[in-house]
Short mmCIF file of C-alpha atoms in Angstrom, two decimals:
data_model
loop_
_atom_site.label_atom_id
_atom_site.label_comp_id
_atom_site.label_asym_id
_atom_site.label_seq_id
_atom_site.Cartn_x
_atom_site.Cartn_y
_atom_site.Cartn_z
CA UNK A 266 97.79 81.85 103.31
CA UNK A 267 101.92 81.83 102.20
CA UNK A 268 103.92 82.11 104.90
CA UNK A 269 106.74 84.31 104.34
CA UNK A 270 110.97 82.62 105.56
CA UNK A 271 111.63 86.27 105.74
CA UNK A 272 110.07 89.56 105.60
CA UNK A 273 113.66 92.42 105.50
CA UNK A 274 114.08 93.67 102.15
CA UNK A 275 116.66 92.33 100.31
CA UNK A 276 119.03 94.78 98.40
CA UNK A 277 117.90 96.25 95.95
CA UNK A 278 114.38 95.95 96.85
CA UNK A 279 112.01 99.27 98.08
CA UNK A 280 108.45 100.04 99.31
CA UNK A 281 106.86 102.44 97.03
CA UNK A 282 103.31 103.33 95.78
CA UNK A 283 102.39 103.17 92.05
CA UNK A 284 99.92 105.76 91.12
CA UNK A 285 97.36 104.98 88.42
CA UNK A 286 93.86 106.04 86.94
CA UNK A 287 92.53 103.90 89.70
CA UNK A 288 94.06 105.37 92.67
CA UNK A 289 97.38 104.35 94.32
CA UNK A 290 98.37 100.69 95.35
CA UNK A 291 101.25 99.95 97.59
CA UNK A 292 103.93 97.67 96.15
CA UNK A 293 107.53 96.63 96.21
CA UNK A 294 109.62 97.57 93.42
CA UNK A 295 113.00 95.87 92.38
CA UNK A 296 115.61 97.29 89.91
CA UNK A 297 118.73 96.21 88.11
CA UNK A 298 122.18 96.83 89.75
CA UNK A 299 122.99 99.55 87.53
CA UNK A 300 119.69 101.26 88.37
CA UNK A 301 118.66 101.53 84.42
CA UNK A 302 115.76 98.99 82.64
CA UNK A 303 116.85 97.50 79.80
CA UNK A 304 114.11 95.25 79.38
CA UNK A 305 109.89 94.82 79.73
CA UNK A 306 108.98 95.43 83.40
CA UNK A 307 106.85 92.85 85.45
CA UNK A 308 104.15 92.82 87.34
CA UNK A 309 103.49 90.47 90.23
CA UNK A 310 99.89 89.62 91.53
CA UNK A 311 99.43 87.94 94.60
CA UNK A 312 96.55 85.71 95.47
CA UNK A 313 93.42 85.61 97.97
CA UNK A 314 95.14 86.06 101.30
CA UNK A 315 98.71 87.20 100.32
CA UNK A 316 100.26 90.40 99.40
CA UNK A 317 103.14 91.52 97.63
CA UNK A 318 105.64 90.25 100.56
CA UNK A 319 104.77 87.13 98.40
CA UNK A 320 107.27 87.55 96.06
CA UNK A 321 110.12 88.60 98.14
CA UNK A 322 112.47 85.77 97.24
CA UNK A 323 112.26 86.05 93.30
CA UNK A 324 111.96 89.76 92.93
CA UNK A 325 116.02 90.77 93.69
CA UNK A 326 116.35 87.62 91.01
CA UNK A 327 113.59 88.99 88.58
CA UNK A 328 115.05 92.59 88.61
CA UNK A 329 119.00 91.26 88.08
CA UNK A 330 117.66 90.18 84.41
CA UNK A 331 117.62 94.02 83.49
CA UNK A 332 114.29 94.89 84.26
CA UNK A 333 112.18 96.92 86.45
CA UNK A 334 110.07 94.35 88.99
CA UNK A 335 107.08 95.33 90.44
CA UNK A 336 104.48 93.73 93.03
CA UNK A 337 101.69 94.94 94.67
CA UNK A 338 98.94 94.82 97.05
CA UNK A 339 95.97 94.78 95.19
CA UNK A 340 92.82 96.65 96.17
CA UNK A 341 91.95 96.32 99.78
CA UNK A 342 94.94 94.16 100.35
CA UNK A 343 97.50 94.96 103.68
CA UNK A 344 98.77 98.27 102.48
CA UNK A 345 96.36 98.99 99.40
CA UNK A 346 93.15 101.22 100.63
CA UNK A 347 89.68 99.77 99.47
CA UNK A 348 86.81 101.27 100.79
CA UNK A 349 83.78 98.94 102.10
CA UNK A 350 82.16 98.82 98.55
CA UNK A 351 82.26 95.13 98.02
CA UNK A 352 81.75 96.03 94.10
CA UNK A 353 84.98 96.56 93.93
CA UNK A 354 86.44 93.66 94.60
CA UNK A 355 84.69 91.40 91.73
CA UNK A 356 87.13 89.64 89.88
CA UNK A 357 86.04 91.94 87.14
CA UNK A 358 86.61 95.24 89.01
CA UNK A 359 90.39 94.11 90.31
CA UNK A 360 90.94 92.73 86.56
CA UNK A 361 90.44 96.63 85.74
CA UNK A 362 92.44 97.71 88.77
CA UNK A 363 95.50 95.13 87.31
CA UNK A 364 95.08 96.59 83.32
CA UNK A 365 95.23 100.49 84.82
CA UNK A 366 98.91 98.98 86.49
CA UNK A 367 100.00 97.72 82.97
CA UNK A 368 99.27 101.16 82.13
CA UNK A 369 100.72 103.18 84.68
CA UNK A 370 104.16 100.67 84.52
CA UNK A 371 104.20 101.35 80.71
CA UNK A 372 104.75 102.51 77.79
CA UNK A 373 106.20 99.38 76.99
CA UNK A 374 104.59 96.07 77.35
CA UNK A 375 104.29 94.36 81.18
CA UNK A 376 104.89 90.65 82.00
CA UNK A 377 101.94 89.56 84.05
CA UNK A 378 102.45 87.33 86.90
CA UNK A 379 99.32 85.83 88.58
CA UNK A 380 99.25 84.04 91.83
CA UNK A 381 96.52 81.61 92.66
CA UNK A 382 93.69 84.28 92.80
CA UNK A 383 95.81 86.82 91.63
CA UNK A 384 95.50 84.83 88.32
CA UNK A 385 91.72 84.67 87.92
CA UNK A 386 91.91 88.23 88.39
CA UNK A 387 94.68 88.94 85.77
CA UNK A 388 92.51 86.63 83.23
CA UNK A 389 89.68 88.91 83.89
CA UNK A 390 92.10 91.91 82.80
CA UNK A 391 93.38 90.26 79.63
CA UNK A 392 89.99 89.12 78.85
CA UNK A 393 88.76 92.48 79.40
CA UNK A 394 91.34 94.04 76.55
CA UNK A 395 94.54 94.28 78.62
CA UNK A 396 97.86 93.66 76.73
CA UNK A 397 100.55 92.34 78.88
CA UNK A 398 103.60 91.87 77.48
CA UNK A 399 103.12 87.73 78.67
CA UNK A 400 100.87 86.16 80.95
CA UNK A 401 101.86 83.60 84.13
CA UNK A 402 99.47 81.70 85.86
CA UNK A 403 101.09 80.77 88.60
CA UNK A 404 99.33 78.19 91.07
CA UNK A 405 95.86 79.26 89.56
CA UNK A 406 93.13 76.99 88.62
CA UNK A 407 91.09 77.21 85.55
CA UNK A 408 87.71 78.18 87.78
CA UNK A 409 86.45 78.01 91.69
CA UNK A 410 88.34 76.09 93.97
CA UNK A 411 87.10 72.88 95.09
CA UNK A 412 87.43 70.27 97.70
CA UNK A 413 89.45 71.29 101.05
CA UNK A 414 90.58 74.97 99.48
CA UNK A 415 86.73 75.78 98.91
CA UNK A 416 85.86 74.58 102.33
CA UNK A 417 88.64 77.28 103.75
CA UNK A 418 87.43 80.25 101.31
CA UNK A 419 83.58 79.11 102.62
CA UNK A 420 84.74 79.16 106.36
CA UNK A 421 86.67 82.22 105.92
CA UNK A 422 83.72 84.17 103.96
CA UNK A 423 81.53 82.78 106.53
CA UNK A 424 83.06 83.83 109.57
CA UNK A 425 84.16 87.51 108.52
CA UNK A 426 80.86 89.52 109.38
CA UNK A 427 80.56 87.23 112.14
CA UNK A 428 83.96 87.43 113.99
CA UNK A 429 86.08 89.74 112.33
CA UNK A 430 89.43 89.54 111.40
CA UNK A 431 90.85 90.84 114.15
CA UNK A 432 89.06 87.60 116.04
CA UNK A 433 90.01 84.89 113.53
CA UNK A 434 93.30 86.12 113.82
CA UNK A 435 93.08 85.43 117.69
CA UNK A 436 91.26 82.49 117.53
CA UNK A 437 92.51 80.44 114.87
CA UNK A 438 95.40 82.10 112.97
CA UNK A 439 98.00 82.96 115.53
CA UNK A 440 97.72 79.61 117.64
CA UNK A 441 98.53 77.59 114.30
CA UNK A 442 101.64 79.91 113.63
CA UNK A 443 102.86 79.87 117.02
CA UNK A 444 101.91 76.01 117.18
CA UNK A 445 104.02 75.30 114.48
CA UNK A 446 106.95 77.60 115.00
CA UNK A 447 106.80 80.32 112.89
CA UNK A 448 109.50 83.40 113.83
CA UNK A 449 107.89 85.80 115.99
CA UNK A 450 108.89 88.88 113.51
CA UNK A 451 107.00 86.77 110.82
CA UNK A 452 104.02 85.96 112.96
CA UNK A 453 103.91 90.25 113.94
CA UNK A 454 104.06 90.32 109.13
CA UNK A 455 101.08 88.14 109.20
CA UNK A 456 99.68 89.40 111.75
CA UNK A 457 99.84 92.98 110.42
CA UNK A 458 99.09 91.78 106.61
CA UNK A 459 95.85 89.86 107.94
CA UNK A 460 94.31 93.00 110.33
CA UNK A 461 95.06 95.75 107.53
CA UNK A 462 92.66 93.49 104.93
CA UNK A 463 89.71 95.20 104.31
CA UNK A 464 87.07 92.32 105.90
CA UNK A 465 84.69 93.71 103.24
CA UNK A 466 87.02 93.23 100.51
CA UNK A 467 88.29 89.71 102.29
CA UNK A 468 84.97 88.36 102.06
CA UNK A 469 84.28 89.32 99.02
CA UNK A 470 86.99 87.86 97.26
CA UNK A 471 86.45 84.51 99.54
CA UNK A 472 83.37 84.44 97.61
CA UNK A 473 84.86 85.36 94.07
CA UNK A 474 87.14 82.25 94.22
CA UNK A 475 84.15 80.09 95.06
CA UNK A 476 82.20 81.34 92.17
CA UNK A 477 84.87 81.92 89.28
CA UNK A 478 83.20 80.35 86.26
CA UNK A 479 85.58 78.35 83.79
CA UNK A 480 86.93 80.81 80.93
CA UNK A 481 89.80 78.57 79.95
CA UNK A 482 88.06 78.57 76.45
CA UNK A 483 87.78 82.16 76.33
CA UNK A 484 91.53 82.55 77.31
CA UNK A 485 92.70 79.88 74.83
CA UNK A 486 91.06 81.79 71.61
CA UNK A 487 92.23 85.39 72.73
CA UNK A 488 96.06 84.15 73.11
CA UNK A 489 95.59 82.06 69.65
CA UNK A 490 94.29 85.06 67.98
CA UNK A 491 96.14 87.78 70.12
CA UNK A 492 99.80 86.06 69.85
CA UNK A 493 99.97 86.60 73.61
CA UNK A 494 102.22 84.04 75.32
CA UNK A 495 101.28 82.08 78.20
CA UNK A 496 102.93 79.93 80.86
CA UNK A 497 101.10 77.64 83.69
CA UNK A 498 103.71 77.38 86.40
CA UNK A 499 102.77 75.46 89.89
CA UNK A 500 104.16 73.70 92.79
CA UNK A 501 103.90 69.33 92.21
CA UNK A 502 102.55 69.48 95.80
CA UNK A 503 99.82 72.16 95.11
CA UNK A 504 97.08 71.81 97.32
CA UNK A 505 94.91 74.50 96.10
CA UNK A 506 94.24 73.68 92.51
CA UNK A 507 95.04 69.55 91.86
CA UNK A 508 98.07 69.74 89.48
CA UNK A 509 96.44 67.51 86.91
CA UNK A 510 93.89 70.51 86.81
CA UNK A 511 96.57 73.10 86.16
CA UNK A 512 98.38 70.58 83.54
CA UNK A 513 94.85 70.16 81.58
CA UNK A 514 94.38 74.02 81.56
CA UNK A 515 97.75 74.30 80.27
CA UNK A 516 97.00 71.92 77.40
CA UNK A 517 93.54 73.89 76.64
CA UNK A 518 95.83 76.87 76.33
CA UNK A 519 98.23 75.46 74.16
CA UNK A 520 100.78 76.88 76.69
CA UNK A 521 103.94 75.65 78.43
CA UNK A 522 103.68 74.70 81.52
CA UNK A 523 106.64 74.30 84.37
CA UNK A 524 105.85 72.22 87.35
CA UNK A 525 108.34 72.89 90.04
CA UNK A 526 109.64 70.35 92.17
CA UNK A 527 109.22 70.39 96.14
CA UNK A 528 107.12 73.18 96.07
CA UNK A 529 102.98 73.41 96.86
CA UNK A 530 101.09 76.10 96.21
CA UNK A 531 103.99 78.99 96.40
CA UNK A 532 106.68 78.01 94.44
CA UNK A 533 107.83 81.69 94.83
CA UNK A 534 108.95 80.87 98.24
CA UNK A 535 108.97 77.29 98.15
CA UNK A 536 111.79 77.25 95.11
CA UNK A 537 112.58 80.75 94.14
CA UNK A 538 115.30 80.06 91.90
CA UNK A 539 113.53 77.59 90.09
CA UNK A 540 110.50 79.83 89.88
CA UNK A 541 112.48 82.73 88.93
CA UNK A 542 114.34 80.80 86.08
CA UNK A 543 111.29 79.69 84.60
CA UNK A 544 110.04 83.17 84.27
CA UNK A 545 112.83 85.01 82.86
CA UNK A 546 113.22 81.81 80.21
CA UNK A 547 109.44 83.23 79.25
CA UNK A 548 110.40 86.64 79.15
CA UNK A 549 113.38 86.44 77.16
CA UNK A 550 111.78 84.24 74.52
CA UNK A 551 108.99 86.85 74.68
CA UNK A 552 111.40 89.77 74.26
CA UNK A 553 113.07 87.74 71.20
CA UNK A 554 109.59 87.51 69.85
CA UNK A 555 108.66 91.11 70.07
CA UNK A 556 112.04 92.59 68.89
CA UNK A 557 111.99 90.19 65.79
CA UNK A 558 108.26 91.52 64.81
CA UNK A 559 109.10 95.27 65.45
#
């Protein structure tokens, strides 16, 4: 779980809902200064635990670039409503909730930002026939997790119908915050992110990351014979998906990859100019790309 060095807004930055085909999902949108897009918009995907609070450091960065910044909470996530259906929160069924986004932030193409889970679910949506304008995988893995990160998802999955959130958050979750120092209007975030999860939805996803079948492969031919660009950005400390994993998938793909220095497994807080220079060098080459071919 990413804990957040600050939760204000910074300027520039608003709460807002985006509307789509698939109901509404709370997110944080950032514009340019001027107020007026002059480039592709993003959209930012957060990852098992998180929420769009994940990407408050870059997205005042992202949106200075001329462009229209958007993350969200994805379904059943702190501020996003999910109802107990665990259906809904396949990989597959999120992957559709993420392409009706690219939609709804169109017409023009999307950059697609993927964190940790948040990028096995925004495979799913390209490999489903979403078109993003580019695709980051940011601190994702090419399948389930394994080792120590597995043993958490299990634990958490495990525990949910048992205990409840509302428990694990007394138990286990707020003692290691407060043990280790964490601001007390950053533990009352997490502790507000982690009770307005749906548990059904929580679970459910804890199992989808311990499941996630390899479709590196898959990826790899759509983006050679799709044209769709694709970075693998993560931390050198990552200890969620072993760096040499990441740096193999990005090989597989045939796709850049940008490992950022000091940073594990959130590079969006742990270097945020660093992270947010790497993706704007991916968008503007993108950009380039697509203007040349219109």
């Amino acid at each position: 779980m990413s804990t957040p060095r600050f939760v204000s807004l910074p300027p520039g930055v608003r709460r807002t809902t985006v509307e789509t085909s698939r109901g509404p999902f709370a997110a944080l949108e950032a514009l340019p200064g001027s107020g007026v897009p002059e480039r592709c918009p993003a959209l930012l995907v957060p990852g098992l635990t998180g929420s769009k609070e994940d990407f408050l450091a870059v997205l005042q960065t992202l949106a200075a670039s001329g462009r229209r910044v958007v993350a969200i909470d994805m379904r059943g996530q702190y501020e996003s409503l999910g109802p107990d259906d665990e259906s809904v929160y396949t990989r597959a069924s999120l992957g559709a909730d993420i392409a009706a986004l690219l939609t709804a932030l169109g017409p023009e193409p999307v950059h697609l930002v993927g964190h940790s889970f948040g990028g096995l679910v925004c495979r799913e949506a390209v490999l489903a026939g979403a078109r993003p304008a580019s695709l980051t995988l940011m601190s994702s893995g090419p399948s389930a997790v394994t080792g120590q990160a597995a043993a958490k998802a299990r634990a958490l999955r495990d525990a949910i119908p048992e205990l409840g959130m509302a428990q694990i958050w007394e138990i286990s979750l707020e003692p290691d915050y407060v043990g280790r120092g964490v601001q007390r209007e950053i533990v009352a975030f997490l502790r507000a992110r982690t009770l307005g999860n749906s548990e059904k939805g929580l679970a459910r996803m804890s199992d989808e990351i311990l499941t996630a079948p390899d479709r590196v492969g898959e990826l790899a031919k759509h983006c050679a014979d799709t044209g769709l660009r694709t970075l693998v950005l993560y931390g050198e400390d990552d200890d969620v998906w072993d760096p040499r994993v990441q740096a193999a998938m990005a090989e597989h793909l045939n796709a850049p990859k940008v490992v950022i220095p000091s940073a594990a497994h959130s590079p969006a807080w742990d270097a945020p100019e660093t992270t947010a220079a790497a993706l704007r060098d991916l968008w503007y080459d993108t950009e380039r790309t697509l203007r040349s071919s219109a």
